[in-house]
GROMACS .gro file of C-alpha atoms in nm:
model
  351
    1UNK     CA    1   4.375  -3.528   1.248
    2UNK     CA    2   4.225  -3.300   1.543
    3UNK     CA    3   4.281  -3.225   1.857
    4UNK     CA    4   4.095  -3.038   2.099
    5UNK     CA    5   4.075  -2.937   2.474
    6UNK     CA    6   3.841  -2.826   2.662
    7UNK     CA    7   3.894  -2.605   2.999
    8UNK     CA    8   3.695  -2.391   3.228
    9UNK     CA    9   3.847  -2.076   3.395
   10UNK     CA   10   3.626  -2.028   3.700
   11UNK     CA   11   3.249  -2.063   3.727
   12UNK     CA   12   3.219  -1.813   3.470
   13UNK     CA   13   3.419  -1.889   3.213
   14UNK     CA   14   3.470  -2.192   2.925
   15UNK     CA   15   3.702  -2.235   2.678
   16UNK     CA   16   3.811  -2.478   2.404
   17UNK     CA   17   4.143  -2.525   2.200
   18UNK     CA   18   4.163  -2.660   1.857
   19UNK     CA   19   4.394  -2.770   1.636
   20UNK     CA   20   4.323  -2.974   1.294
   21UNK     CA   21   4.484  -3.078   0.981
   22UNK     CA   22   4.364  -3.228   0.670
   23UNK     CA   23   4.479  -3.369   0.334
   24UNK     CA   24   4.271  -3.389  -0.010
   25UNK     CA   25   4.365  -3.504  -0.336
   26UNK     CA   26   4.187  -3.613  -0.645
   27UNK     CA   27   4.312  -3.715  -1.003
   28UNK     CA   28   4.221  -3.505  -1.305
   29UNK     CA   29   3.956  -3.592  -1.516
   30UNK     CA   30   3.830  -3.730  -1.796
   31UNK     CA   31   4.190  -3.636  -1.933
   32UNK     CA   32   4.376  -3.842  -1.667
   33UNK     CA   33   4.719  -3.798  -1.533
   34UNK     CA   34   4.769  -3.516  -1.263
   35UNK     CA   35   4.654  -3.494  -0.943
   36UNK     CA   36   4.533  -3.147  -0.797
   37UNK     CA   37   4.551  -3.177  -0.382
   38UNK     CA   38   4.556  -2.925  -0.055
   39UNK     CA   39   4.635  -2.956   0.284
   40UNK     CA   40   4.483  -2.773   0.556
   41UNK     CA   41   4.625  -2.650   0.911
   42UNK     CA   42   4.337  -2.524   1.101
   43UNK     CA   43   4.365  -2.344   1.495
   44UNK     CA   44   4.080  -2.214   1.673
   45UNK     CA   45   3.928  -2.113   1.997
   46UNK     CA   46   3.627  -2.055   2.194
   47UNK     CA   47   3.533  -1.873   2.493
   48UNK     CA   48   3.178  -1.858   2.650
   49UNK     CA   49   3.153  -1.577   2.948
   50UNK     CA   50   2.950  -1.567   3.181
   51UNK     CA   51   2.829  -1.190   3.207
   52UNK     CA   52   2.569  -1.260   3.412
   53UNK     CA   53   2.338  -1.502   3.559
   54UNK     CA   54   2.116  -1.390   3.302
   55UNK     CA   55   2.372  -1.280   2.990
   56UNK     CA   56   2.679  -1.467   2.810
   57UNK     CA   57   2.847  -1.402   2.574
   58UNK     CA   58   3.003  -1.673   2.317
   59UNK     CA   59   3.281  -1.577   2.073
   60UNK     CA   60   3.468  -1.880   1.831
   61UNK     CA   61   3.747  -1.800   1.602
   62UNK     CA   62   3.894  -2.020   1.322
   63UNK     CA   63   4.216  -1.976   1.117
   64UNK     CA   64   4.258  -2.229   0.799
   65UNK     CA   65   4.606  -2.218   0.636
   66UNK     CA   66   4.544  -2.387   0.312
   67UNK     CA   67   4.776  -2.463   0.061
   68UNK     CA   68   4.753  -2.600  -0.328
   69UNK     CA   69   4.940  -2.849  -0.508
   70UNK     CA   70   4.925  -2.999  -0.866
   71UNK     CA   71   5.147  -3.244  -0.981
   72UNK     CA   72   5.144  -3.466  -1.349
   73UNK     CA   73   5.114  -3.393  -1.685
   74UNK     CA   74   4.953  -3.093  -1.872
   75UNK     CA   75   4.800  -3.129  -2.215
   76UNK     CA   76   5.025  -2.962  -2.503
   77UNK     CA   77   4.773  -2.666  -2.500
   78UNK     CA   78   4.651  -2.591  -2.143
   79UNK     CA   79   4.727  -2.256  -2.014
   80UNK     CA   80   4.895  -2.345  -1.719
   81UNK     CA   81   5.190  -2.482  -1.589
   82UNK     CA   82   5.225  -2.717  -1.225
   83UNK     CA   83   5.380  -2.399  -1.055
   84UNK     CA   84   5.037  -2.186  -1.086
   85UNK     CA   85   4.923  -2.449  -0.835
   86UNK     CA   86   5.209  -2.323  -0.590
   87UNK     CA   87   4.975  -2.077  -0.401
   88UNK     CA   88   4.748  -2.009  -0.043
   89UNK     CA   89   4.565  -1.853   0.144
   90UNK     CA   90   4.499  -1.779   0.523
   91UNK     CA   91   4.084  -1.795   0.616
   92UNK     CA   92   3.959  -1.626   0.946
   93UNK     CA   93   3.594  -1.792   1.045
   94UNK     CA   94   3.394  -1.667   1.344
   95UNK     CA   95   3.102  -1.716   1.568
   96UNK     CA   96   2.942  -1.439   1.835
   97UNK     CA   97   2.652  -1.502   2.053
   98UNK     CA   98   2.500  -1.235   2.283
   99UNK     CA   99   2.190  -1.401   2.479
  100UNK     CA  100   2.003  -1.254   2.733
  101UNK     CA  101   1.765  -1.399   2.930
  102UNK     CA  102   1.515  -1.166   3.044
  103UNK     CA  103   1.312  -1.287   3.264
  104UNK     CA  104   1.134  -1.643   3.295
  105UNK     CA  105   0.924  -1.603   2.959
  106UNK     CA  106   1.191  -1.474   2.743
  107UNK     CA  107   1.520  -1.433   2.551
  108UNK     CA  108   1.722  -1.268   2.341
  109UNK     CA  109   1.971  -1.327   2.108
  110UNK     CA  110   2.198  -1.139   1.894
  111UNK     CA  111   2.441  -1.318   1.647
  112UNK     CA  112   2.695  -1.272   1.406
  113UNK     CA  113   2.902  -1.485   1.184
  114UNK     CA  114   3.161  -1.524   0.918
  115UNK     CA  115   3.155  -1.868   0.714
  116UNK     CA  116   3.410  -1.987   0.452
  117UNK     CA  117   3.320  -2.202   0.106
  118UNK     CA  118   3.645  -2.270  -0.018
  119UNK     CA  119   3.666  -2.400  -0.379
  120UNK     CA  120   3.641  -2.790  -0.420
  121UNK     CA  121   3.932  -2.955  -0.618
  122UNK     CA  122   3.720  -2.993  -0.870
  123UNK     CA  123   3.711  -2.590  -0.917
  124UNK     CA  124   4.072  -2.595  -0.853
  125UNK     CA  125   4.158  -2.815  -1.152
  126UNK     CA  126   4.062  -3.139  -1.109
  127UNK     CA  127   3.784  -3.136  -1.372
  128UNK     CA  128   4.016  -3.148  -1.741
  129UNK     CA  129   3.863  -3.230  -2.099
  130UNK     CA  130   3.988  -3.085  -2.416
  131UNK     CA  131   3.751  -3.026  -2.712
  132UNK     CA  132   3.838  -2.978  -3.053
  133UNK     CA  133   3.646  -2.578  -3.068
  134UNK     CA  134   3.779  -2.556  -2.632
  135UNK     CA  135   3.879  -2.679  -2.376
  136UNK     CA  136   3.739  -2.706  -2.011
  137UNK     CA  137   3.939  -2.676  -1.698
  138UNK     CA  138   3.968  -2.583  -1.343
  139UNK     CA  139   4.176  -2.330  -1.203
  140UNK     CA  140   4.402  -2.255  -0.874
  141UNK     CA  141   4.340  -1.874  -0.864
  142UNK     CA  142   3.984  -1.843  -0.734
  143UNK     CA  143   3.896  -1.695  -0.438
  144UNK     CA  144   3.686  -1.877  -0.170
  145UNK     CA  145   3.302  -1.729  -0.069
  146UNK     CA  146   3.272  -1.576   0.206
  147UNK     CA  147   2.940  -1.528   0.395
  148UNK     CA  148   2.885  -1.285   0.673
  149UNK     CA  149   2.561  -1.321   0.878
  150UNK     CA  150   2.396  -1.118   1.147
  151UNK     CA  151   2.068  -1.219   1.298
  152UNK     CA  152   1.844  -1.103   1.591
  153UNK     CA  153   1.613  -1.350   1.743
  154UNK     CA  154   1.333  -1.354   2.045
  155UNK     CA  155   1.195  -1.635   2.222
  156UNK     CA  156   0.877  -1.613   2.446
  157UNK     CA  157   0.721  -1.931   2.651
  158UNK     CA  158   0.367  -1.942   2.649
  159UNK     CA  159   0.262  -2.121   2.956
  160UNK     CA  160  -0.119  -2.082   2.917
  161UNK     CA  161  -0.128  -2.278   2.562
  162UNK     CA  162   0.164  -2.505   2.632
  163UNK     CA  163   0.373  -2.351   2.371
  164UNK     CA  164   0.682  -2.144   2.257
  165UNK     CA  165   0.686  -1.834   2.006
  166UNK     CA  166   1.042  -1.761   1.792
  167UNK     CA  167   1.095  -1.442   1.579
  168UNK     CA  168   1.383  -1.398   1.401
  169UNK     CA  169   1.511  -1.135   1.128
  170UNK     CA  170   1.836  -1.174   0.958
  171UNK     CA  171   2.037  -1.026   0.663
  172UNK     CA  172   2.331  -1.192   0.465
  173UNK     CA  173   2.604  -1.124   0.280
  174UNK     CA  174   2.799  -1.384   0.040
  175UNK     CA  175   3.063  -1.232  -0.148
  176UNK     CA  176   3.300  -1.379  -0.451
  177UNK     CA  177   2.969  -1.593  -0.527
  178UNK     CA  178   3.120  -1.906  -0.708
  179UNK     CA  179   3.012  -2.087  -1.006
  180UNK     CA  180   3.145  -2.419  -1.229
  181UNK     CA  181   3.128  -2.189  -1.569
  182UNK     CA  182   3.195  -1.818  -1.663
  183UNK     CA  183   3.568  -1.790  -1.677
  184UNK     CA  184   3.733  -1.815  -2.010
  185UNK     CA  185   4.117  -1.855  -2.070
  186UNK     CA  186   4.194  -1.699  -2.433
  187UNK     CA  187   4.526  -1.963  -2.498
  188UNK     CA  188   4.685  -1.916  -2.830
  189UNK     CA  189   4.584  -2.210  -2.926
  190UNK     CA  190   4.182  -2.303  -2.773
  191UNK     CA  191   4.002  -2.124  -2.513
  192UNK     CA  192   3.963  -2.270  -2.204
  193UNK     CA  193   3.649  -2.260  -2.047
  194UNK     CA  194   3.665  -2.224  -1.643
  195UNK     CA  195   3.522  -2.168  -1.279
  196UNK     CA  196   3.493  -1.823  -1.193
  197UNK     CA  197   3.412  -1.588  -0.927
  198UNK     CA  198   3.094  -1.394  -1.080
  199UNK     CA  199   2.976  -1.111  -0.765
  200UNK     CA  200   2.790  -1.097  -0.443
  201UNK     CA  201   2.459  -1.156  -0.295
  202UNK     CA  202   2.276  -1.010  -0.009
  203UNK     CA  203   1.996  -1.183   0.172
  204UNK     CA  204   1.733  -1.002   0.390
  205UNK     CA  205   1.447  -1.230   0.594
  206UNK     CA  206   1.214  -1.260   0.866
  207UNK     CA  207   1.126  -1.608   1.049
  208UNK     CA  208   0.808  -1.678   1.305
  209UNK     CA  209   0.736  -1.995   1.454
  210UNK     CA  210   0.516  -2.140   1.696
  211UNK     CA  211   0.512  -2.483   1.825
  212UNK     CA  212   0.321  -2.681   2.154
  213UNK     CA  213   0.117  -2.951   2.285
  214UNK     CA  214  -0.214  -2.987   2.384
  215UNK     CA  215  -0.434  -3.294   2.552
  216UNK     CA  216  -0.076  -3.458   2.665
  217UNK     CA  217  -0.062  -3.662   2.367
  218UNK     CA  218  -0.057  -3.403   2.042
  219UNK     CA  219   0.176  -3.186   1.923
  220UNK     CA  220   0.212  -2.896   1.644
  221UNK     CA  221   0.325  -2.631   1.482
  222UNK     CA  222   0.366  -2.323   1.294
  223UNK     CA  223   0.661  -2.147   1.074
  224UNK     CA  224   0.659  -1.864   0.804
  225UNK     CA  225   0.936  -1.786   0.658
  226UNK     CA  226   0.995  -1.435   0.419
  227UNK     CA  227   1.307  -1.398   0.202
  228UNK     CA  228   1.421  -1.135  -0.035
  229UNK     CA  229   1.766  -1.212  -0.246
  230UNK     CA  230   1.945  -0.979  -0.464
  231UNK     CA  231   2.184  -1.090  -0.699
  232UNK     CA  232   2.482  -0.854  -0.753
  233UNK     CA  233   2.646  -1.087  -1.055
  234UNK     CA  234   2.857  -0.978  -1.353
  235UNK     CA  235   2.659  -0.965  -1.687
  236UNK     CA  236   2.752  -1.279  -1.834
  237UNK     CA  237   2.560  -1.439  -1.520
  238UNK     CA  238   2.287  -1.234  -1.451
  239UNK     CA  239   1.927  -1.333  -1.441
  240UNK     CA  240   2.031  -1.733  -1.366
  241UNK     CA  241   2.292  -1.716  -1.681
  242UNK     CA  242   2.539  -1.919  -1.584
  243UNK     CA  243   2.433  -2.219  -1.320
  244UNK     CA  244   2.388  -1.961  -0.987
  245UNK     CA  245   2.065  -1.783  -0.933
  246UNK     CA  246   1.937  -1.701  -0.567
  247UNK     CA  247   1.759  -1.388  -0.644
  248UNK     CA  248   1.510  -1.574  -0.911
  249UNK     CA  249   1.553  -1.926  -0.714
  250UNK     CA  250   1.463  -1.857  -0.397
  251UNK     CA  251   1.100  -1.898  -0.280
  252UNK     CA  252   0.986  -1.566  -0.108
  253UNK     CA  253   0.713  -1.735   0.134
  254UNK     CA  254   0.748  -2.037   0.291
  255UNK     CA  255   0.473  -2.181   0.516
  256UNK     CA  256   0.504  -2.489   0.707
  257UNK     CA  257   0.253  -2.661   0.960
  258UNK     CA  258   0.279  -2.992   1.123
  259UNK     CA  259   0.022  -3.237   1.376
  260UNK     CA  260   0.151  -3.516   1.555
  261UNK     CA  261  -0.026  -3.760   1.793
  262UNK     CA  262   0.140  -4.023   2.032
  263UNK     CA  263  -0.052  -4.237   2.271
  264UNK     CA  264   0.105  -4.589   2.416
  265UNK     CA  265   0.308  -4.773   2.097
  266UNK     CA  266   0.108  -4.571   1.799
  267UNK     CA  267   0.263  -4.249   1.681
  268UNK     CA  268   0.114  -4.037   1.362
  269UNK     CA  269   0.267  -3.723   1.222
  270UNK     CA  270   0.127  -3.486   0.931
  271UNK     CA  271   0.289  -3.218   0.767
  272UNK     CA  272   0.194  -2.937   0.485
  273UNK     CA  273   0.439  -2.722   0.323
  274UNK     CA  274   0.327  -2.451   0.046
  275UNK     CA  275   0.624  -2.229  -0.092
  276UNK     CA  276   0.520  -1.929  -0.343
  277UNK     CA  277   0.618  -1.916  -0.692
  278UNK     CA  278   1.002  -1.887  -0.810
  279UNK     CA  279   1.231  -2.025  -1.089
  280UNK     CA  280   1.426  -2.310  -1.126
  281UNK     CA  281   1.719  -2.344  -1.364
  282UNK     CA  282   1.775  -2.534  -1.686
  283UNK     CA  283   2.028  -2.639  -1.913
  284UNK     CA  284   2.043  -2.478  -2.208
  285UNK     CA  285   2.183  -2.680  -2.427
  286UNK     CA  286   2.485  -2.464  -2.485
  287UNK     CA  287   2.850  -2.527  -2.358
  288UNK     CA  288   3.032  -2.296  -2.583
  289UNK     CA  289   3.189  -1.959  -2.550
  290UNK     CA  290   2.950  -1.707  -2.542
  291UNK     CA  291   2.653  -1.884  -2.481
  292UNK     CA  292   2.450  -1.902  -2.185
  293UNK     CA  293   2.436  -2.230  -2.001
  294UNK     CA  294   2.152  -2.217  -1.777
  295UNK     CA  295   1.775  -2.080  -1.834
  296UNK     CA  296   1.501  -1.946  -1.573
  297UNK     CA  297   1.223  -2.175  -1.562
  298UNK     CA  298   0.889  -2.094  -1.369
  299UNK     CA  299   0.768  -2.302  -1.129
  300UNK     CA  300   0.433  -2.198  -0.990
  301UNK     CA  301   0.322  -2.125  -0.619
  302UNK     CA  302   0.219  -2.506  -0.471
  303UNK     CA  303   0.193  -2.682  -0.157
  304UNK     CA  304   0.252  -3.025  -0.058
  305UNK     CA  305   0.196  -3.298   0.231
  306UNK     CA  306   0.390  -3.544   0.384
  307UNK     CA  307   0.270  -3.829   0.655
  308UNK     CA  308   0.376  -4.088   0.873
  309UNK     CA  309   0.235  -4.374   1.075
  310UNK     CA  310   0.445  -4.564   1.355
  311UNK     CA  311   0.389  -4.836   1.554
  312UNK     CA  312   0.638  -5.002   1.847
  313UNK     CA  313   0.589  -5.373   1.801
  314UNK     CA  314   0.843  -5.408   2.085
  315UNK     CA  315   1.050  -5.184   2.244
  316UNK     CA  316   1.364  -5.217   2.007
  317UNK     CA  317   1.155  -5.284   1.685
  318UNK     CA  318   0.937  -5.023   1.530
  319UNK     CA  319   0.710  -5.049   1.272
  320UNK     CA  320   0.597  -4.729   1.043
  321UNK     CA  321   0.454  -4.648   0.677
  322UNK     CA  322   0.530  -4.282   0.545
  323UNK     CA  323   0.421  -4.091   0.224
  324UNK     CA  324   0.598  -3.802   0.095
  325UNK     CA  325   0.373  -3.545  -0.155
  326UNK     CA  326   0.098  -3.735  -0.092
  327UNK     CA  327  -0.193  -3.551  -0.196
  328UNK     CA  328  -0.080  -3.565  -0.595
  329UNK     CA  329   0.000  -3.841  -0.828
  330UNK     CA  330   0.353  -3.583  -0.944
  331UNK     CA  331   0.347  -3.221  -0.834
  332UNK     CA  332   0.603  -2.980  -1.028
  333UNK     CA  333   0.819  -2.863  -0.739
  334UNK     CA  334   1.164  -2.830  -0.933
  335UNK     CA  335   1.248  -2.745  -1.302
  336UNK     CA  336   1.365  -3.107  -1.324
  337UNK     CA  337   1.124  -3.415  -1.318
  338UNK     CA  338   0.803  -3.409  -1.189
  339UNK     CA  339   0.844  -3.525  -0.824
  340UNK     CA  340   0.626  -3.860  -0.761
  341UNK     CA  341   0.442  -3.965  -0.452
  342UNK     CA  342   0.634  -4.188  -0.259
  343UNK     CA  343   0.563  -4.445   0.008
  344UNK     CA  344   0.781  -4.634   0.258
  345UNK     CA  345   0.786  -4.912   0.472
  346UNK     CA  346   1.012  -4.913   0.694
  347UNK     CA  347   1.098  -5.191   0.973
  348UNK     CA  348   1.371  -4.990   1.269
  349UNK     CA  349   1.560  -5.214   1.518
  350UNK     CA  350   1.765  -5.089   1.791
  351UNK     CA  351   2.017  -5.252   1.932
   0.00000   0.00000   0.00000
């Protein structure tokens, strides 16, 4: 349920009320019988200022009251009793936007923010199994990810080509990282195996675009994107361990270019993505305490193109055919599978 309001103050000032709750439950399994659940009362606020004609400032602020609840039966050896569950926790969120407008050709903007991943039901104790060497559980007393973000971007019109230029740089923190494994419960009887908080990770990158038209009827454009992760984990998850890995995952380089053409009812779009080399993770093979449960795997620098032609057989039907890596039979863009080229048809009515 949600409820929200929306009020100006003056010319130069806007402002919004919230106020949400929410209610989540899911039954345990593959041992059935309990049910692990929260409910969330949420209140927030926004208020965008008017500075100047040429500056504003934006600020939105979140508070999530979130409460746990587990209910049912416990197997004869699990660690835990219903009243662990009896906890919660209070989450601030925000949002702040300085933008400047300077001048016709260009602005500024400086941002920060402070995002929330609380744990899914599943972490909390939803997922249950017993094994005859362990068993495997969530838990109710980890603590939600928080990621802080601060980012300082420029955009410049260019009037003589048509086109618009966007530089960004940005840096990132995400702290209490969460992952599925890691955690292990030493009962008296079997270990459990669960969830666990294993560190932080900071984020540093740099984003350029540029994007126009030309000749009325084409468009394109032009992104790089530079990324450097490092992974501040505890030892048992280090170097992609245990199922998280954005230091060795993420791509460092990422170039992306697209062409489009419209004229009358006939539209065609190409686009051409190349990403350097990185690592992908893979299942071990190993579930047991100890052992590691996810392996680097390289994946090599490679790029890849899409494409799509539309045509408007009337003007609530549309016709188009698209192809998605279509340059390559199967490209190795993952540690999984192989990805395939695919083609669609696709027939689009509006009504």
């Amino acid at each position: 349920m949600q409820l929200q309001d929306i009020f100006k103050l003056g010319s130069d000032h806007t402002l919004r009320a919230t106020a949400e709750y929410r209610y989540d439950t899911e039954s345990s399994t593959p041992l059935t019988g309990a049910q692990v659940s929260y409910g969330v009362v949420a209140v927030g606020g926004m208020w965008e200022w008017k500075l100047a004609p040429d500056l504003s400032l934006t600020n939105a602020l979140r508070l999530d009251d979130l409460w746990l609840d587990r209910s049912g039966v416990t197997p004869p050896n699990f660690p835990f009793s219903n009243a662990a569950w009896d906890r919660g926790y209070i989450l601030p969120s925000y949002n702040s936007a300085l933008v400047w407008k300077a001048g016709e050709l260009d602005t500024l903007r400086l941002t920060a923010s402070r995002g929330v991943e609380t744990p899914s039901l599943v972490a909390d104790g939803a997922f249950l199994d017993e094994r005859p060497t362990n068993g495997l559980t969530g838990v109710p007393n980890l603590s939600p990810t928080i990621v802080t973000n601060y980012e300082i971007a420029w955009d410049h019109a260019l009037p003589s080509l048509d086109a618009q230029f966007r530089a960004s740089v940005f840096s990132q923190q995400s702290s209490d990282v969460l992952s599925v494994s890691g955690g292990v419960i030493q009962n008296k009887a079997i270990p459990y195996i669960t969830p666990t908080n294993i560190g932080n990770s900071d984020a540093d990158g740099l984003e350029l675009e540029l994007k126009g038209s030309f000749l009325d009827d084409w468009r394109w454009g032009l992104s790089y994107r530079a990324e450097m992760v490092t992974d501040h984990f505890l030892p048992f998850a280090a170097g992609g361990a245990d199922y998280v890995d954005f230091q060795h995952s993420t791509p460092v380089n990422q170039i992306k270019a697209n062409l489009g053409w419209r004229r009358g009812s006939w539209e065609i779009d190409s686009y051409v993505q190349y990403q350097s080399k990185t690592f992908g993770l893979t299942p071990s093979g190993a579930d047991t305490i100890g052992s590691s449960a996810t392996l680097l795997t390289p994946i090599g620098g490679y790029a890849s193109a899409d494409g799509r032609i539309a045509y408007d057989v009337t003007p609530w039907a549309k016709l188009s055919l698209s192809g998605q890596n279509i340059t390559q039979s199967a490209q190795l863009q993952t540690s999984g599978p192989m990805v395939e080229r695919v083609v669609l048809g696709t027939l689009t009515i509006g009504f």
